[in-house]
Coordinates of C-alpha atoms and ligand atoms in Angstrom, one line a residue:
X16 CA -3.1 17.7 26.2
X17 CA -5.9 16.8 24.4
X18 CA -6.6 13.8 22.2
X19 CA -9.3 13.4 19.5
X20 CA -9.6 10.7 16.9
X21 CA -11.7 10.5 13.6
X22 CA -12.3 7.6 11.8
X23 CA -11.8 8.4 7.8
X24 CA -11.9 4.0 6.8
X25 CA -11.8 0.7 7.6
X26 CA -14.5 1.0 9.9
X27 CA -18.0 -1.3 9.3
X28 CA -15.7 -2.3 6.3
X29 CA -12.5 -3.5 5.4
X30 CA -11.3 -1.2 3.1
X31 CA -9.5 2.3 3.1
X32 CA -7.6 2.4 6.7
X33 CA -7.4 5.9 8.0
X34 CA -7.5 7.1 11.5
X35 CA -6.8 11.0 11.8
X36 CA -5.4 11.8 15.7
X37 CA -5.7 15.3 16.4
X38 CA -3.4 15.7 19.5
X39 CA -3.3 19.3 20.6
X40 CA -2.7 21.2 17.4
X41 CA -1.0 18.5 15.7
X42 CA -2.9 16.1 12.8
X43 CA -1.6 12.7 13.1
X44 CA -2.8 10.0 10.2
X45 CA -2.5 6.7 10.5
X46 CA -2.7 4.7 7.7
X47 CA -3.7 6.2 4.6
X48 CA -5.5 3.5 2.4
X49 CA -7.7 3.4 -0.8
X50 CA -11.6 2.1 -0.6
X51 CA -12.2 -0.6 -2.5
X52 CA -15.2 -3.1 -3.5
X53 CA -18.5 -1.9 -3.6
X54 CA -18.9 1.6 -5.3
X55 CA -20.3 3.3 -2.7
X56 CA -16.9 3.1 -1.0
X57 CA -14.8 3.1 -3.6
X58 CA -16.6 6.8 -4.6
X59 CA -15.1 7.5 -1.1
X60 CA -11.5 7.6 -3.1
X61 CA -13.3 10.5 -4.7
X62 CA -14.6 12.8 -2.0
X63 CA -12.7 15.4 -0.3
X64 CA -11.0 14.6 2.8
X65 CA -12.9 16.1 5.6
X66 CA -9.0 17.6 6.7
X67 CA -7.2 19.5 3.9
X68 CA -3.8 17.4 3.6
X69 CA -1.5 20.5 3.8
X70 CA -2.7 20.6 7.5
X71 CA -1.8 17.1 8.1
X72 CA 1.7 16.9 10.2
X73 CA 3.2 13.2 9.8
X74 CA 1.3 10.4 8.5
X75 CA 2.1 6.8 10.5
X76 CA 1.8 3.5 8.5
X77 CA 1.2 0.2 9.8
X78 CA 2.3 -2.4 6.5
X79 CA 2.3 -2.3 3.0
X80 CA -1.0 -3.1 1.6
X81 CA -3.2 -0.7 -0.7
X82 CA -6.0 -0.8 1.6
X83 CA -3.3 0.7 4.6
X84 CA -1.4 2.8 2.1
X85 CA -3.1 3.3 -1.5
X86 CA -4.5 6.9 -0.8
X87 CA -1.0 8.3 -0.3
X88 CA 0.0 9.2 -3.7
X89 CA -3.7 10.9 -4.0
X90 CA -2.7 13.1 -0.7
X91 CA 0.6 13.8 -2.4
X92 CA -1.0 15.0 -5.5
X93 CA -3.7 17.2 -3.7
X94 CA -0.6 18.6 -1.8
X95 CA 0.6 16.6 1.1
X96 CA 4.3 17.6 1.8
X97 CA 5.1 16.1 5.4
X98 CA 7.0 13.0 6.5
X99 CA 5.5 9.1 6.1
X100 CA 6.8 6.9 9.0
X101 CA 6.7 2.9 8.5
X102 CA 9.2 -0.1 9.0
X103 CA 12.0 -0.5 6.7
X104 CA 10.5 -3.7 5.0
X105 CA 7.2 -1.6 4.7
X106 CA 9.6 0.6 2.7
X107 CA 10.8 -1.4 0.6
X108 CA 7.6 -3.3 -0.3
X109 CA 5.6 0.4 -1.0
X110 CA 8.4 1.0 -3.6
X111 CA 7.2 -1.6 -5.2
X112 CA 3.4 -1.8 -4.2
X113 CA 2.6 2.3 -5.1
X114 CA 4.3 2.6 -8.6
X115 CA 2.3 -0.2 -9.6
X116 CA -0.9 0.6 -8.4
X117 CA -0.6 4.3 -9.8
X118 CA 0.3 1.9 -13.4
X119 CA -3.5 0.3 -12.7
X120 CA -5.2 3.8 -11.8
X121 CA -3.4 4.7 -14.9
X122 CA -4.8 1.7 -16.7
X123 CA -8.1 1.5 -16.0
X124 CA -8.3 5.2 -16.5
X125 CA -7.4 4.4 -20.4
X126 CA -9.3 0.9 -20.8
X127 CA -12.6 2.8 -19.7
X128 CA -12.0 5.2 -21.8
X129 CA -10.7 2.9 -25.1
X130 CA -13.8 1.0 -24.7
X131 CA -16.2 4.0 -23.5
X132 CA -17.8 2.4 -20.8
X133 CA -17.1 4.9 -18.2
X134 CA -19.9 7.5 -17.5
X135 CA -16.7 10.3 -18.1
X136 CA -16.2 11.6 -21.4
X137 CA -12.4 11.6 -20.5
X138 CA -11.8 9.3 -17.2
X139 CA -8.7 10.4 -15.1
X140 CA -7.0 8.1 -12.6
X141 CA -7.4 9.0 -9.2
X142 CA -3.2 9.4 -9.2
X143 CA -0.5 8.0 -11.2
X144 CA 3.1 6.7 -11.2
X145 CA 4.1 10.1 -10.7
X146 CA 2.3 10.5 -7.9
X147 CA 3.1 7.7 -5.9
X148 CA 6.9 8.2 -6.7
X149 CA 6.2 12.0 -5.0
X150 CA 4.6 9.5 -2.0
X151 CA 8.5 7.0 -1.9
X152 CA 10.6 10.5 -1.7
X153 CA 8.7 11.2 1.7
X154 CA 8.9 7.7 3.9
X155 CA 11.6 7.6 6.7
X156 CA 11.8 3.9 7.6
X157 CA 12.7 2.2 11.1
X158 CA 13.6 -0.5 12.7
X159 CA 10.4 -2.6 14.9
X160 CA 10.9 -1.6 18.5
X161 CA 12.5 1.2 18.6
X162 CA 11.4 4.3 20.6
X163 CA 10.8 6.8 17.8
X164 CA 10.0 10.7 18.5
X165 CA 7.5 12.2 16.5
X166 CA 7.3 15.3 18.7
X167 CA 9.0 16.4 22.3
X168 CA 5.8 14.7 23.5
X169 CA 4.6 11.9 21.2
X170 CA 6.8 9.1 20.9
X171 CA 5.8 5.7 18.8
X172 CA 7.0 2.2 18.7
X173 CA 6.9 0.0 15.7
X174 CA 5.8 -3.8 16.5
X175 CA 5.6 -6.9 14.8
X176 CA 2.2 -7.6 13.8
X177 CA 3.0 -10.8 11.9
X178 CA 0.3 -9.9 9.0
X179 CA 2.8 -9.5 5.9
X180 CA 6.3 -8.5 5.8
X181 CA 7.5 -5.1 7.9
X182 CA 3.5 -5.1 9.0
X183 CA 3.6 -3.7 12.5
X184 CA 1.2 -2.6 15.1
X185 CA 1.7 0.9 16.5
X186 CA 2.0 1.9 19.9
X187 CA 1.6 5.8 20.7
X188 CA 2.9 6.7 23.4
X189 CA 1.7 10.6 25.0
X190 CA 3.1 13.0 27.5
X191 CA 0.4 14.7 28.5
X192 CA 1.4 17.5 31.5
X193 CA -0.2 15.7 34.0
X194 CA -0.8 12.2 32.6
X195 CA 0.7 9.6 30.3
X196 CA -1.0 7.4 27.9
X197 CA -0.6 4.9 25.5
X198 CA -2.4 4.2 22.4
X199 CA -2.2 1.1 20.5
X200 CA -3.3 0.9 16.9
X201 CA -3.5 -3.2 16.1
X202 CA -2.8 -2.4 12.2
X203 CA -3.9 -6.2 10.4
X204 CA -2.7 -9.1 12.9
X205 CA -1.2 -11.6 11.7
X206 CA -1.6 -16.0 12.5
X207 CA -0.1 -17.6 15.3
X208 CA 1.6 -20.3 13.2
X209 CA 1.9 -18.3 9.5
X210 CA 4.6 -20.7 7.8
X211 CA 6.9 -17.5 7.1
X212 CA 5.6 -15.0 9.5
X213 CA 6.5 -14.7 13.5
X214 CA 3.2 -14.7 15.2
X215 CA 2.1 -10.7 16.3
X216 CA 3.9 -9.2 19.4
X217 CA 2.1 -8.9 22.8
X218 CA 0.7 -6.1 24.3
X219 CA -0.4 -5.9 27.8
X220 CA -1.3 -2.5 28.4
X221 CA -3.2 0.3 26.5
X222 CA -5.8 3.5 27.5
X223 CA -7.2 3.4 23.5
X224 CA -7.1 0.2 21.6
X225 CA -8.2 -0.2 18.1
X226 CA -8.4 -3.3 16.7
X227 CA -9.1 -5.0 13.5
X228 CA -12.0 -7.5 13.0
X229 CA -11.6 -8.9 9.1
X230 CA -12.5 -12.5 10.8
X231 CA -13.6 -11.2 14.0
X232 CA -16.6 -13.3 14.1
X233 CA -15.2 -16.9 13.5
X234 CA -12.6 -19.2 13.6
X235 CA -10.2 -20.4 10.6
X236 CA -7.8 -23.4 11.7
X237 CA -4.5 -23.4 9.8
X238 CA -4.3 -27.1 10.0
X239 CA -6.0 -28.3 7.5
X240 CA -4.3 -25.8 5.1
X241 CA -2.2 -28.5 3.5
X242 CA -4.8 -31.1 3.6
X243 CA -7.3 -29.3 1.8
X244 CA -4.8 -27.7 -0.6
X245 CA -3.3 -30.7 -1.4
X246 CA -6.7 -31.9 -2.0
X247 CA -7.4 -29.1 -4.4
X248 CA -4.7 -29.6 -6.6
X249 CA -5.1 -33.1 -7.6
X250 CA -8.6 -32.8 -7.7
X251 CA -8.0 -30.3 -10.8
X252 CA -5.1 -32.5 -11.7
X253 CA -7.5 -35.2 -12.0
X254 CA -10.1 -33.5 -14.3
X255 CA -7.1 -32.6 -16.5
X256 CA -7.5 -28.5 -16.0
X257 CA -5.7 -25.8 -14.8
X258 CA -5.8 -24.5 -11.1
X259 CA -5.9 -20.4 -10.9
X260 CA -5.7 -19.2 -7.1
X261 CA -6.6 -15.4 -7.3
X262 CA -3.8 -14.1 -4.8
X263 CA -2.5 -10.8 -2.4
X264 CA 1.1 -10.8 -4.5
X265 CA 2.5 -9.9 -1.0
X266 CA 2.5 -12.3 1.3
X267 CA -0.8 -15.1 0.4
X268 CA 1.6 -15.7 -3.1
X269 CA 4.6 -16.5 -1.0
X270 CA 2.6 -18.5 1.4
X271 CA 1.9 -20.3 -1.3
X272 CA 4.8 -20.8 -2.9
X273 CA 6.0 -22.6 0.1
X274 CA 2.4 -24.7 1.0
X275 CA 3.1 -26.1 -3.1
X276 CA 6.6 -26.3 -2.9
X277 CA 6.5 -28.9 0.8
X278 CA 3.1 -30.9 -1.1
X279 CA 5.3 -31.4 -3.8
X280 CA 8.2 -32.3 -2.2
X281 CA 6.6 -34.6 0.0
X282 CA 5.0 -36.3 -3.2
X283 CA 1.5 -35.2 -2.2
X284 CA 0.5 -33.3 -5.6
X285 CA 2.5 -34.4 -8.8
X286 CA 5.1 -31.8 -9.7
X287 CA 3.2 -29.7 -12.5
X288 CA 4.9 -26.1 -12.7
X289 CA 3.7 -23.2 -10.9
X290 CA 3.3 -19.9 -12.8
X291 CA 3.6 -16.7 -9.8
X292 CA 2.1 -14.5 -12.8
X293 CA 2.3 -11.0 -10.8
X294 CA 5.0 -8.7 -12.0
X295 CA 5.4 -7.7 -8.4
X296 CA 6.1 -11.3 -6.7
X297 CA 10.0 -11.6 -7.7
X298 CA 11.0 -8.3 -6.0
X299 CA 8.2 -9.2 -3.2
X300 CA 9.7 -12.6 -2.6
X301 CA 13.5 -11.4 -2.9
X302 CA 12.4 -9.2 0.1
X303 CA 11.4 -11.8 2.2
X304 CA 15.4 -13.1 1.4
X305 CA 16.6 -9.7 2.2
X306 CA 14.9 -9.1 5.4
X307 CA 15.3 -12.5 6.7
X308 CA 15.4 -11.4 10.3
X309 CA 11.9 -10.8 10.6
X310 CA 11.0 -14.1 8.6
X311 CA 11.0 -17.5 8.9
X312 CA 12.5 -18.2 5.3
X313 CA 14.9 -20.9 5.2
X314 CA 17.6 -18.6 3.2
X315 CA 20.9 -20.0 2.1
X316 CA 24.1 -18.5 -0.1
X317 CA 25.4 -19.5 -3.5
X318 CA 27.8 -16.9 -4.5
X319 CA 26.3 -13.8 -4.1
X320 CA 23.1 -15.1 -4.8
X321 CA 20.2 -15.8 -2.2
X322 CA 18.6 -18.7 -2.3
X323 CA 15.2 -20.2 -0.9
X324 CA 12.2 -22.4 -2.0
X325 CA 11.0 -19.0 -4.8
X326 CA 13.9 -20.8 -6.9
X327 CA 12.9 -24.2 -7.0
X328 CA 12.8 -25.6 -10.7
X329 CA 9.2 -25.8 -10.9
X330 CA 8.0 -22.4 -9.4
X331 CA 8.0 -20.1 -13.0
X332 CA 7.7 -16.6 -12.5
X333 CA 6.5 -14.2 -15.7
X334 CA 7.9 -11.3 -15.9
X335 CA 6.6 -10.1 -19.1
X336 CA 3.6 -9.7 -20.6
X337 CA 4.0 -11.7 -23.1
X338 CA 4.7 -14.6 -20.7
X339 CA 1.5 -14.4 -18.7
X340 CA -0.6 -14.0 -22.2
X341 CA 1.2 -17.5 -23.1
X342 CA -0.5 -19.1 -20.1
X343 CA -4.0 -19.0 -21.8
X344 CA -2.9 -21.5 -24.5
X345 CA -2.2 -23.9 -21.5
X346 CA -3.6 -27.2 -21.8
X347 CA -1.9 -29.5 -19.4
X348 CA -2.8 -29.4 -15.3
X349 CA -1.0 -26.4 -13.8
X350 CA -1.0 -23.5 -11.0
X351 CA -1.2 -20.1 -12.3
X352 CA -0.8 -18.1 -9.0
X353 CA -1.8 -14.3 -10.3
X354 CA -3.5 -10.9 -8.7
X355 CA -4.9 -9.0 -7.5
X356 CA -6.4 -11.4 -4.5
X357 CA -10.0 -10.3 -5.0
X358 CA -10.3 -10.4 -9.2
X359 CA -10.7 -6.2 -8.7
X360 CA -7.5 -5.6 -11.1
X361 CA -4.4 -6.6 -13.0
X362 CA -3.3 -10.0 -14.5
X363 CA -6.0 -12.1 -13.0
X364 CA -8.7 -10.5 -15.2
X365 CA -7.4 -12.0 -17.9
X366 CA -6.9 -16.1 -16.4
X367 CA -10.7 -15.6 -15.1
X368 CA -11.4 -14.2 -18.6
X369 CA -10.2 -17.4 -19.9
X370 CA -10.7 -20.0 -17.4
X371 CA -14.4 -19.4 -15.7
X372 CA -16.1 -20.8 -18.7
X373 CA -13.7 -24.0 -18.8
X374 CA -15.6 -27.2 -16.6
X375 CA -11.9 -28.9 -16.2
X376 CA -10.6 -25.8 -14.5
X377 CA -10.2 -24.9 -10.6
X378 CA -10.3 -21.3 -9.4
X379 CA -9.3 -21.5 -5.9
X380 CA -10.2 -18.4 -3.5
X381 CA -7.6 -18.4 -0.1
X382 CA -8.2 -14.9 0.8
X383 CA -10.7 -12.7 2.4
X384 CA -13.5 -11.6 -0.4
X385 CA -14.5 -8.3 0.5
X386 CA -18.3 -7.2 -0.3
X387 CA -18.5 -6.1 -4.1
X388 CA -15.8 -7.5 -5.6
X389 CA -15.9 -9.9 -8.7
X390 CA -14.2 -12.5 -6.1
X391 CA -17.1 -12.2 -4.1
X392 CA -19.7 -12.6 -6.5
X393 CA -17.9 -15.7 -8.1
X394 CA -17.6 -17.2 -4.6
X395 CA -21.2 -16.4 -3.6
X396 CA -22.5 -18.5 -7.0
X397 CA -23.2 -16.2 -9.7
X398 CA -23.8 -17.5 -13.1
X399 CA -21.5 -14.7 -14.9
X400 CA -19.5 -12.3 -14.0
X401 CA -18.3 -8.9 -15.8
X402 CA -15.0 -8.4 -16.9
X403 CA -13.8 -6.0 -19.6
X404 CA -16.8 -5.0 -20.1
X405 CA -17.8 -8.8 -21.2
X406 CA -20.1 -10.7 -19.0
X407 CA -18.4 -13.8 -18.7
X408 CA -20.1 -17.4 -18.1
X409 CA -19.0 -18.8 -14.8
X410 CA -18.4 -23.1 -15.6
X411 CA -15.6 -24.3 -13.6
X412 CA -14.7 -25.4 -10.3
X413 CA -15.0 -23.0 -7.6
X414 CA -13.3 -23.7 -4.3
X415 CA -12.6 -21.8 -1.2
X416 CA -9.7 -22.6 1.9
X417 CA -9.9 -20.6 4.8
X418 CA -6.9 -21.2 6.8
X419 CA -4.3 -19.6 4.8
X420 CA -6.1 -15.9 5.6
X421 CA -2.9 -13.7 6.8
X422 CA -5.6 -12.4 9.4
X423 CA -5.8 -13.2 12.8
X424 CA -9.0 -15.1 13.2
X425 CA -11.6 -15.0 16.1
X426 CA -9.6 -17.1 18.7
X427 CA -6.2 -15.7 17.9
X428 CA -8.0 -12.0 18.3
X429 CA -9.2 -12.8 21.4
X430 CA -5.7 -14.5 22.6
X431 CA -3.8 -11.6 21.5
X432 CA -6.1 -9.1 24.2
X433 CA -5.8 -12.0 26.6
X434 CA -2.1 -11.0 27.4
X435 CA -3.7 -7.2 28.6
X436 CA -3.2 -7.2 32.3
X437 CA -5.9 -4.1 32.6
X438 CA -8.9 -3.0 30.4
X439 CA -8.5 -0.2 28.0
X440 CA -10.5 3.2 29.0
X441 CA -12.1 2.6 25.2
X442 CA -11.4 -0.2 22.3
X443 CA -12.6 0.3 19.0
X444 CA -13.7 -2.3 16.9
X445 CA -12.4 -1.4 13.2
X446 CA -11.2 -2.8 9.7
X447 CA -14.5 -5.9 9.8
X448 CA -17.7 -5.7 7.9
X449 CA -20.3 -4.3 10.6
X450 CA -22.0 -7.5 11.3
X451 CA -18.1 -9.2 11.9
X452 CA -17.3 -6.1 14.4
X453 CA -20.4 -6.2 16.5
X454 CA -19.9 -10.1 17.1
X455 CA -16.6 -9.2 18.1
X456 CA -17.8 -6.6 20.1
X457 CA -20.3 -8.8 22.4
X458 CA -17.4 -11.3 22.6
X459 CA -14.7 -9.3 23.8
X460 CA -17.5 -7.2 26.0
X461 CA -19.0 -10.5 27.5
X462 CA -15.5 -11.8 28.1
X463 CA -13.8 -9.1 29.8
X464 CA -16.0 -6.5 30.3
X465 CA -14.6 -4.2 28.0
X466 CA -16.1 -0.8 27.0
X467 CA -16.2 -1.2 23.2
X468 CA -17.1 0.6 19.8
X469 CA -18.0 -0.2 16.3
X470 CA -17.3 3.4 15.0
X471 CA -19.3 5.0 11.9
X472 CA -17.7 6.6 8.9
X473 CA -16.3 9.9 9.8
X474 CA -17.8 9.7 13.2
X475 CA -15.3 11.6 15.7
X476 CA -14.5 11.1 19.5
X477 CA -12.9 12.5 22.6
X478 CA -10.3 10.3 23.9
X479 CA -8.7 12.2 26.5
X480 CA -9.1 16.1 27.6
X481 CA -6.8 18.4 29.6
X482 CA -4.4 15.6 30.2
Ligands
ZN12 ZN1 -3.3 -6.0 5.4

């Protein structure tokens, strides 16, 4: 047997997980996501694949989120036919996750061209709705640790990763004729202590690790989370605005939900209502209640109904339109919880449209900002910002928490490799900006010796031969 792997994303960069495994004559992909942020890698959406996607045999997906998943329905449209393997809550969420990103592609195609400031005389979206149905029609879900063959020599394992519901990290295991070996692919790790998520499973042996880096280079404590939230709130409260938290709608929003819903209840933060404006976050957080054995989600019945702390009176969810255009006449202190997490699409456009220039309002940043984004350049102090082809004055508040990242950070990265009883033959440092992934690099090869790799963009390498 022999084993090669390519790196096609997520590597010096966060963005646009995909790992092609060539394993004898068979073309393994893991992970299929889009680029996003700066346009150099979001032209990456553009470019061929260096592997025609007919030739591509199974494609193996780690969780939910675009940057692990939003490429599919542009491989099914340029002819991909073969199965997608991911967890059944990964499923379920990409049913709701794809449709609505191939509704943005489909968008942003039009706005650009409605207001003819895109270079194309006629832009088209990279895919569409169709397209990422084509993608739902070809996932076979399982259950987390379970043996599951991919062929009479390959077998994988699905495992917790405790990142966002069904995320999981993959272990590959090979039958080589003389040898065995095991693969482990980390996916996005997830928090020791997340307040709905199990911390990530461990894993004490592997021949090839990769493993993600997002906050590879420092540490982001969870405890304060509450404090500084709390803190936050009636901080805007007090200047009589409105508090807009840019927000993942998968995961960070119900996070959120909860972190509001326990201030509140404990009389912390005065019980203004919370609008969850993202047209995704009921079917998202009704998820959560139906795969409540791989959450922490206090879930109870009424009836037929399921209940949890998304139905408390003051969490509001629009589900029209019409409803989250209502939120700019606002006036009194609120929450307005919306996405997409880093201000690059969808209904959070319009809040910062309406809210940067306003001194009494908060916009709160609790998730990774990656390079090139408008979340980025609001955090990093820029006067204005561009949105609809408006540059817009930037005037109120802008605040930052750490802790409620759904990403490992540096001590839990290096906790989770600390339960390895032997060193991989190779570990690959991926899915972190490059200066994050070499600092994780000296500190896991300082530590334990390890014989690690920041891999470049489309660079290739030799894992095992004549096995
Ligand atoms: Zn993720």
């Amino acid at each position: 047997m022999d084993v090669r792997i390519k790196f096609l994303g997520a590597v010096k960069s966060v963005t646009g997980s995909k790992y092609l495994l060539e394993i004898d004559d068979k073309r393994i992909l893991v992970d299929c996501g889009l680029f996003q942020g700066p346009k150099e890698l979001r032209l990456r959406n553009w470019s061929k694949l260096p592997i025609d996607p007919k030739q591509i045999d199974v494609i193996v997906v780690t969780h939910a989120h675009i940057d692990h998943t939003g490429y599919l329905p542009r491989l099914a449209k340029e002819g991909y036919g073969g199965k997608i393997i991911c967890t059944e809550a990964t499923k379920d969420l990409m049913g709701i996750m794809l449709p609505d990103a191939g509704k943005l592609q489909e968008e942003e195609a039009q706005f650009a061209f409605k207001h003819g400031y895109s270079k194309h005389s006629k832009p088209e979206p990279l895919f569409g709705v169709a397209d990422a149905e084509m993608v739902l029609e070809m996932v076979e879900a399982h259950p987390m640790d379970k043996k599951i063959a991919l062929t009479n020599n390959i077998e994988i394992s699905f495992r917790n990763a405790g990142h966002i519901l069904g995320a999981a990290l993959v272990e590959f295991y090979l039958r080589g004729d003389s040898q065995n070996k095991k693969i482990v692919f980390s996916g996005d790790l997830g928090r020791e202590e997340d307040p709905l998520m199990y911390p990530p499973a461990k894993v004490n042996q592997a021949d090839i690790l990769l493993i993600e880096s997002t906050y590879g280079d420092r540490n982001n404590p969870m405890d304060r989370v509450e404090k500084e939230l709390e803190e936050v709130t009636n901080f805007t409260v007090d200047n009589g605005g409105l508090l807009i938290v840019p927000s993942f709608a998968v995961g960070r929003t119900q996070n959120l939900i909860y972190y509001f819903h326990k201030l509140i209840a404990e009389k912390r933060i005065p019980a203004i209502p919370i609008y969850i404006d993202s047209p995704m976050a009921i079917s998202v957080s009704s998820l959560y209640e139906k795969h409540g054995q791989i959450n922490k989600l206090e879930v109870h019945k009424e009836g037929s109904k399921l209940i949890s702390v998304f139905d408390a009176p003051n969490i509001r969810f629009c589900n029209t339109p019409e409803s989250s255009r209502e939120l700019n006449d606002l006036k009194n202190p609120a929450i307005i919880v919306s996405a997409s997490g880093m201000c690059t699409g969808g209904r959070i456009l319009h809040h910062l449209y309406h809210r940067l220039g306003n001194k009494k309002d908060t916009v709160l940043f609790v998730g990774y900002q990656a390079e090139g984004t408008r979340g980025r350049d609001i955090l990093e102090g820029k006067e204005s910002v561009r949105i609809f082809g408006i540059e817009v004055p930037i005037k109120c508040s802008i605040k930052k928490i750490n802790g409620l990242s759904a990403h490992a950070d540096q001590s839990e990265l290096m906790n989770w490799i600390s339960a390895f009883e032997s060193s991989p033959k190779m570990t690959f440092i991926t899915h972190g900006e490059e200066a994050t992934a070499r600092v994780l690099q000296d500190k896991i090869k300082t530590t334990k010796g390890w014989n690690c790799f920041v891999p470049d963009y489309l660079e290739s390498f030799e894992l095992f031969s004549s096995i």
